[in-house]
Amino acid sequence: MRKRLLILLALVGVVLLLSGCTEIDQDITSESEGIWNKYFVFPLSWLIVNVAEFFKAEYGYGLSIVIVTILIRFVLLPLNIKQLKSSKAMQAIQPQLQEIREKYSSKDQQTQQKLQQETMQLFQKNGGVNPLAGCLPIIVQMPILIAFYHAIMRTGALDGHQFLWFQLDSPDPYYILPVLTAGFTYLQQKLMMAGTSMQQNSMMPQLTMMLYLMPIMIGGLCDFLPIRIGIILGSR
């Protein structure tokens, strides 16, 4: 299990390294070099520009960001559903897991082997629950979401355009978007926790912490990032 976790963390590192090798202030074009630019960032930038030109409206580019964001979320929906199901399955067996851990609390090798055996039996008994299954969808989504962020920041056509009451390349001066985004994030976290008993929540305090921490983090990001990024976060 530790080996698989290390592999997942290594994949995250590769994605971050790959995306970090490109200057975020360099405009993306069809002539941009590198696998990351050609096959990840530019296709999304091209999609943003063409959707905006299709509408030919004053707020076309802002509307395009919203539409492409929703489209990406729709494409990734099966992965999100799988992740949610895996999370719910893990929450459901938390009381039994806790009992097993208390039963085999000793740190000697023989006891730890029994702990692993009974834990695996519990997973198999409950439909083959995999504690790392919830991580895999995140790993798959990460390159797409990071590439979309690069596309938004590096599409020169977005510069100088306005959407509703703000400029796409400036933060929201009225703090409306940060507040709305924080509120939507809270509701999303609340819905994800729906159906989880208080007993399970008490055994997984990180869920309760994230319920309040995530809205603060997302709202704070929207407070100083350009509106073009705030729209992505608000359209989640």
mmCIF file of C-alpha atoms in Angstrom:
data_model
loop_
_atom_site.group_PDB
_atom_site.id
_atom_site.type_symbol
_atom_site.label_atom_id
_atom_site.label_comp_id
_atom_site.label_asym_id
_atom_site.label_seq_id
_atom_site.Cartn_x
_atom_site.Cartn_y
_atom_site.Cartn_z
ATOM 1 C CA MET A 1 0.000 0.000 0.000
ATOM 2 C CA ARG A 2 2.834 2.376 0.854
ATOM 3 C CA LYS A 3 4.480 1.566 -2.469
ATOM 4 C CA ARG A 4 1.314 2.494 -4.381
ATOM 5 C CA LEU A 5 1.014 5.718 -2.419
ATOM 6 C CA LEU A 6 4.601 6.613 -3.273
ATOM 7 C CA ILE A 7 3.868 5.940 -6.948
ATOM 8 C CA LEU A 8 0.872 8.280 -6.814
ATOM 9 C CA LEU A 9 2.927 10.991 -5.123
ATOM 10 C CA ALA A 10 5.637 10.538 -7.753
ATOM 11 C CA LEU A 11 3.061 11.032 -10.515
ATOM 12 C CA VAL A 12 1.885 14.235 -8.847
ATOM 13 C CA GLY A 13 5.476 15.431 -8.730
ATOM 14 C CA VAL A 14 5.999 14.656 -12.420
ATOM 15 C CA VAL A 15 2.906 16.645 -13.405
ATOM 16 C CA LEU A 16 3.933 19.622 -11.290
ATOM 17 C CA LEU A 17 7.478 19.468 -12.651
ATOM 18 C CA LEU A 18 6.232 19.218 -16.224
ATOM 19 C CA SER A 19 3.945 22.220 -15.847
ATOM 20 C CA GLY A 20 6.481 24.191 -13.851
ATOM 21 C CA CYS A 21 9.065 24.002 -16.634
ATOM 22 C CA THR A 22 7.025 26.527 -18.627
ATOM 23 C CA GLU A 23 6.958 30.239 -17.841
ATOM 24 C CA ILE A 24 3.411 31.185 -16.899
ATOM 25 C CA ASP A 25 3.815 34.651 -18.448
ATOM 26 C CA GLN A 26 4.659 33.294 -21.928
ATOM 27 C CA ASP A 27 1.666 33.454 -24.283
ATOM 28 C CA ILE A 28 0.606 30.089 -25.655
ATOM 29 C CA THR A 29 0.411 29.730 -29.453
ATOM 30 C CA SER A 30 0.362 26.967 -32.047
ATOM 31 C CA GLU A 31 4.123 27.496 -32.358
ATOM 32 C CA SER A 32 4.826 26.868 -28.669
ATOM 33 C CA GLU A 33 7.248 23.998 -28.194
ATOM 34 C CA GLY A 34 7.138 21.044 -25.849
ATOM 35 C CA ILE A 35 4.703 18.201 -25.179
ATOM 36 C CA TRP A 36 3.056 20.105 -22.324
ATOM 37 C CA ASN A 37 2.350 23.153 -24.486
ATOM 38 C CA LYS A 38 1.356 21.338 -27.683
ATOM 39 C CA TYR A 39 -0.857 18.586 -26.324
ATOM 40 C CA PHE A 40 -2.206 19.982 -23.066
ATOM 41 C CA VAL A 41 -2.200 23.786 -22.891
ATOM 42 C CA PHE A 42 -2.697 24.932 -26.496
ATOM 43 C CA PRO A 43 -5.777 22.755 -27.258
ATOM 44 C CA LEU A 44 -7.559 24.277 -24.256
ATOM 45 C CA SER A 45 -6.456 27.783 -25.236
ATOM 46 C CA TRP A 46 -7.719 27.160 -28.777
ATOM 47 C CA LEU A 47 -11.062 25.979 -27.389
ATOM 48 C CA ILE A 48 -11.440 29.090 -25.210
ATOM 49 C CA VAL A 49 -10.748 31.440 -28.124
ATOM 50 C CA ASN A 50 -13.050 29.641 -30.563
ATOM 51 C CA VAL A 51 -15.959 29.431 -28.114
ATOM 52 C CA ALA A 52 -15.577 33.164 -27.457
ATOM 53 C CA GLU A 53 -15.520 33.950 -31.180
ATOM 54 C CA PHE A 54 -18.603 31.784 -31.698
ATOM 55 C CA PHE A 55 -20.670 33.991 -29.393
ATOM 56 C CA LYS A 56 -19.211 37.253 -30.735
ATOM 57 C CA ALA A 57 -20.591 39.057 -27.690
ATOM 58 C CA GLU A 58 -19.146 41.830 -25.556
ATOM 59 C CA TYR A 59 -18.592 39.379 -22.724
ATOM 60 C CA GLY A 60 -17.681 36.495 -25.032
ATOM 61 C CA TYR A 61 -14.328 35.631 -23.470
ATOM 62 C CA GLY A 62 -15.647 35.583 -19.914
ATOM 63 C CA LEU A 63 -18.596 33.488 -21.047
ATOM 64 C CA SER A 64 -16.207 31.182 -22.880
ATOM 65 C CA ILE A 65 -14.230 30.546 -19.683
ATOM 66 C CA VAL A 66 -17.446 29.594 -17.880
ATOM 67 C CA ILE A 67 -18.583 27.271 -20.692
ATOM 68 C CA VAL A 68 -15.209 25.545 -21.112
ATOM 69 C CA THR A 69 -14.931 25.128 -17.328
ATOM 70 C CA ILE A 70 -18.357 23.472 -17.196
ATOM 71 C CA LEU A 71 -17.448 21.314 -20.210
ATOM 72 C CA ILE A 72 -14.269 20.106 -18.510
ATOM 73 C CA ARG A 73 -16.167 19.377 -15.297
ATOM 74 C CA PHE A 74 -18.714 17.399 -17.331
ATOM 75 C CA VAL A 75 -15.981 15.352 -19.018
ATOM 76 C CA LEU A 76 -14.405 14.665 -15.626
ATOM 77 C CA LEU A 77 -17.750 13.890 -13.979
ATOM 78 C CA PRO A 78 -17.363 10.073 -14.129
ATOM 79 C CA LEU A 79 -14.053 10.370 -12.288
ATOM 80 C CA ASN A 80 -15.593 12.668 -9.683
ATOM 81 C CA ILE A 81 -18.463 10.236 -9.147
ATOM 82 C CA LYS A 82 -16.012 7.364 -8.726
ATOM 83 C CA GLN A 83 -14.006 9.397 -6.237
ATOM 84 C CA LEU A 84 -17.147 10.284 -4.269
ATOM 85 C CA LYS A 85 -18.308 6.653 -4.163
ATOM 86 C CA SER A 86 -14.898 5.543 -2.949
ATOM 87 C CA SER A 87 -14.919 8.212 -0.258
ATOM 88 C CA LYS A 88 -18.399 7.191 0.901
ATOM 89 C CA ALA A 89 -17.374 3.527 0.997
ATOM 90 C CA MET A 90 -14.356 4.325 3.156
ATOM 91 C CA GLN A 91 -16.479 6.439 5.492
ATOM 92 C CA ALA A 92 -18.986 3.605 5.877
ATOM 93 C CA ILE A 93 -16.387 1.143 7.173
ATOM 94 C CA GLN A 94 -14.521 3.581 9.428
ATOM 95 C CA PRO A 95 -16.090 2.214 12.668
ATOM 96 C CA GLN A 96 -15.023 -1.330 11.738
ATOM 97 C CA LEU A 97 -11.551 -0.143 10.766
ATOM 98 C CA GLN A 98 -11.203 1.611 14.098
ATOM 99 C CA GLU A 99 -12.181 -1.572 15.959
ATOM 100 C CA ILE A 100 -9.552 -3.564 14.066
ATOM 101 C CA ARG A 101 -6.868 -0.958 14.798
ATOM 102 C CA GLU A 102 -7.729 -0.970 18.491
ATOM 103 C CA LYS A 103 -7.726 -4.780 18.525
ATOM 104 C CA TYR A 104 -4.227 -4.886 17.018
ATOM 105 C CA SER A 105 -2.714 -1.771 18.551
ATOM 106 C CA SER A 106 0.597 -3.448 19.345
ATOM 107 C CA LYS A 107 3.490 -2.492 17.055
ATOM 108 C CA ASP A 108 5.210 -5.885 16.875
ATOM 109 C CA GLN A 109 5.539 -7.491 13.448
ATOM 110 C CA GLN A 110 3.141 -10.386 14.063
ATOM 111 C CA THR A 111 0.366 -8.104 15.314
ATOM 112 C CA GLN A 112 0.846 -5.730 12.398
ATOM 113 C CA GLN A 113 0.547 -8.626 9.953
ATOM 114 C CA LYS A 114 -2.754 -9.641 11.537
ATOM 115 C CA LEU A 115 -3.871 -6.010 11.330
ATOM 116 C CA GLN A 116 -3.150 -5.928 7.603
ATOM 117 C CA GLN A 117 -4.852 -9.287 7.022
ATOM 118 C CA GLU A 118 -8.080 -8.326 8.793
ATOM 119 C CA THR A 119 -8.051 -4.913 7.141
ATOM 120 C CA MET A 120 -7.790 -6.496 3.684
ATOM 121 C CA GLN A 121 -10.541 -8.971 4.586
ATOM 122 C CA LEU A 122 -12.754 -6.059 5.594
ATOM 123 C CA PHE A 123 -12.062 -4.307 2.277
ATOM 124 C CA GLN A 124 -12.887 -7.464 0.293
ATOM 125 C CA LYS A 125 -16.014 -8.109 2.349
ATOM 126 C CA ASN A 126 -17.294 -4.645 1.442
ATOM 127 C CA GLY A 127 -17.016 -4.944 -2.317
ATOM 128 C CA GLY A 128 -13.271 -4.625 -2.648
ATOM 129 C CA VAL A 129 -12.929 -1.173 -1.115
ATOM 130 C CA ASN A 130 -9.600 0.387 -2.052
ATOM 131 C CA PRO A 131 -8.345 3.228 0.181
ATOM 132 C CA LEU A 132 -6.303 4.608 -2.722
ATOM 133 C CA ALA A 133 -9.135 4.462 -5.256
ATOM 134 C CA GLY A 134 -10.151 7.994 -4.333
ATOM 135 C CA CYS A 135 -6.657 9.231 -5.202
ATOM 136 C CA LEU A 136 -6.562 7.860 -8.746
ATOM 137 C CA PRO A 137 -9.262 10.185 -10.172
ATOM 138 C CA ILE A 138 -7.392 13.144 -8.693
ATOM 139 C CA ILE A 139 -4.183 12.040 -10.404
ATOM 140 C CA VAL A 140 -5.959 11.712 -13.762
ATOM 141 C CA GLN A 141 -7.645 15.102 -13.419
ATOM 142 C CA MET A 142 -4.582 16.983 -12.269
ATOM 143 C CA PRO A 143 -2.798 17.384 -15.652
ATOM 144 C CA ILE A 144 -6.043 18.607 -17.251
ATOM 145 C CA LEU A 145 -6.800 21.145 -14.530
ATOM 146 C CA ILE A 146 -3.231 22.466 -14.404
ATOM 147 C CA ALA A 147 -3.190 22.723 -18.210
ATOM 148 C CA PHE A 148 -6.476 24.639 -18.090
ATOM 149 C CA TYR A 149 -4.980 27.048 -15.561
ATOM 150 C CA HIS A 150 -2.002 27.577 -17.896
ATOM 151 C CA ALA A 151 -4.334 28.077 -20.862
ATOM 152 C CA ILE A 152 -6.323 30.735 -18.999
ATOM 153 C CA MET A 153 -3.230 32.607 -17.850
ATOM 154 C CA ARG A 154 -1.340 32.340 -21.152
ATOM 155 C CA THR A 155 -4.068 33.054 -23.714
ATOM 156 C CA GLY A 156 -3.193 36.543 -24.891
ATOM 157 C CA ALA A 157 -6.637 37.079 -26.434
ATOM 158 C CA LEU A 158 -8.106 37.317 -22.926
ATOM 159 C CA ASP A 159 -6.082 40.408 -22.022
ATOM 160 C CA GLY A 160 -8.088 43.606 -21.779
ATOM 161 C CA HIS A 161 -11.495 41.957 -22.084
ATOM 162 C CA GLN A 162 -14.325 42.616 -19.646
ATOM 163 C CA PHE A 163 -16.893 40.266 -18.133
ATOM 164 C CA LEU A 164 -19.863 41.743 -16.258
ATOM 165 C CA TRP A 165 -18.438 44.400 -13.918
ATOM 166 C CA PHE A 166 -14.729 43.514 -14.017
ATOM 167 C CA GLN A 167 -11.648 43.122 -16.190
ATOM 168 C CA LEU A 168 -10.567 39.534 -16.815
ATOM 169 C CA ASP A 169 -6.926 40.279 -16.011
ATOM 170 C CA SER A 170 -7.618 42.025 -12.661
ATOM 171 C CA PRO A 171 -9.005 40.896 -9.267
ATOM 172 C CA ASP A 172 -12.635 41.651 -8.409
ATOM 173 C CA PRO A 173 -12.588 45.170 -6.863
ATOM 174 C CA TYR A 174 -15.969 44.639 -5.170
ATOM 175 C CA TYR A 175 -15.166 41.233 -3.557
ATOM 176 C CA ILE A 176 -18.395 39.783 -4.960
ATOM 177 C CA LEU A 177 -16.787 36.843 -6.760
ATOM 178 C CA PRO A 178 -14.621 35.767 -3.776
ATOM 179 C CA VAL A 179 -17.686 35.727 -1.499
ATOM 180 C CA LEU A 180 -19.821 33.816 -4.025
ATOM 181 C CA THR A 181 -17.050 31.322 -4.730
ATOM 182 C CA ALA A 182 -16.469 30.695 -1.021
ATOM 183 C CA GLY A 183 -20.216 30.158 -0.557
ATOM 184 C CA PHE A 184 -20.474 27.720 -3.474
ATOM 185 C CA THR A 185 -17.434 25.816 -2.189
ATOM 186 C CA TYR A 186 -19.019 25.491 1.255
ATOM 187 C CA LEU A 187 -22.249 24.151 -0.254
ATOM 188 C CA GLN A 188 -20.296 21.694 -2.391
ATOM 189 C CA GLN A 189 -18.378 20.412 0.634
ATOM 190 C CA LYS A 190 -21.624 20.175 2.603
ATOM 191 C CA LEU A 191 -23.264 18.097 -0.130
ATOM 192 C CA MET A 192 -20.262 15.774 -0.264
ATOM 193 C CA MET A 193 -20.642 15.171 3.472
ATOM 194 C CA ALA A 194 -24.385 14.538 3.205
ATOM 195 C CA GLY A 195 -25.343 11.129 4.512
ATOM 196 C CA THR A 196 -22.262 10.853 6.704
ATOM 197 C CA SER A 197 -23.167 10.155 10.321
ATOM 198 C CA MET A 198 -21.837 12.279 13.160
ATOM 199 C CA GLN A 199 -20.043 9.191 14.469
ATOM 200 C CA GLN A 200 -18.124 8.878 11.212
ATOM 201 C CA ASN A 201 -17.399 12.608 11.191
ATOM 202 C CA SER A 202 -15.966 12.413 14.695
ATOM 203 C CA MET A 203 -13.672 9.625 13.497
ATOM 204 C CA MET A 204 -12.663 11.644 10.441
ATOM 205 C CA PRO A 205 -12.225 15.195 11.776
ATOM 206 C CA GLN A 206 -10.391 16.204 8.616
ATOM 207 C CA LEU A 207 -13.741 16.219 6.784
ATOM 208 C CA THR A 208 -15.184 18.762 9.176
ATOM 209 C CA MET A 209 -12.006 20.829 9.008
ATOM 210 C CA MET A 210 -12.079 20.863 5.193
ATOM 211 C CA LEU A 211 -15.724 21.959 5.259
ATOM 212 C CA TYR A 212 -14.605 25.327 6.597
ATOM 213 C CA LEU A 213 -11.010 25.473 5.402
ATOM 214 C CA MET A 214 -11.702 24.962 1.686
ATOM 215 C CA PRO A 215 -14.137 27.923 1.321
ATOM 216 C CA ILE A 216 -11.667 30.202 3.109
ATOM 217 C CA MET A 217 -8.803 29.071 0.871
ATOM 218 C CA ILE A 218 -10.781 29.337 -2.379
ATOM 219 C CA GLY A 219 -12.298 32.696 -1.424
ATOM 220 C CA GLY A 220 -8.860 33.986 -0.439
ATOM 221 C CA LEU A 221 -7.386 32.919 -3.781
ATOM 222 C CA CYS A 222 -10.167 34.696 -5.665
ATOM 223 C CA ASP A 223 -9.452 37.846 -3.673
ATOM 224 C CA PHE A 224 -6.072 38.466 -5.302
ATOM 225 C CA LEU A 225 -5.993 36.288 -8.444
ATOM 226 C CA PRO A 226 -7.190 37.655 -11.809
ATOM 227 C CA ILE A 227 -10.910 37.317 -12.471
ATOM 228 C CA ARG A 228 -10.211 34.816 -15.258
ATOM 229 C CA ILE A 229 -9.003 32.370 -12.585
ATOM 230 C CA GLY A 230 -11.772 33.322 -10.164
ATOM 231 C CA ILE A 231 -14.340 32.355 -12.802
ATOM 232 C CA ILE A 232 -12.815 28.866 -12.983
ATOM 233 C CA LEU A 233 -13.002 28.453 -9.218
ATOM 234 C CA GLY A 234 -16.536 29.829 -9.135
ATOM 235 C CA SER A 235 -17.690 27.515 -11.929
ATOM 236 C CA ARG A 236 -16.545 24.347 -10.160
#
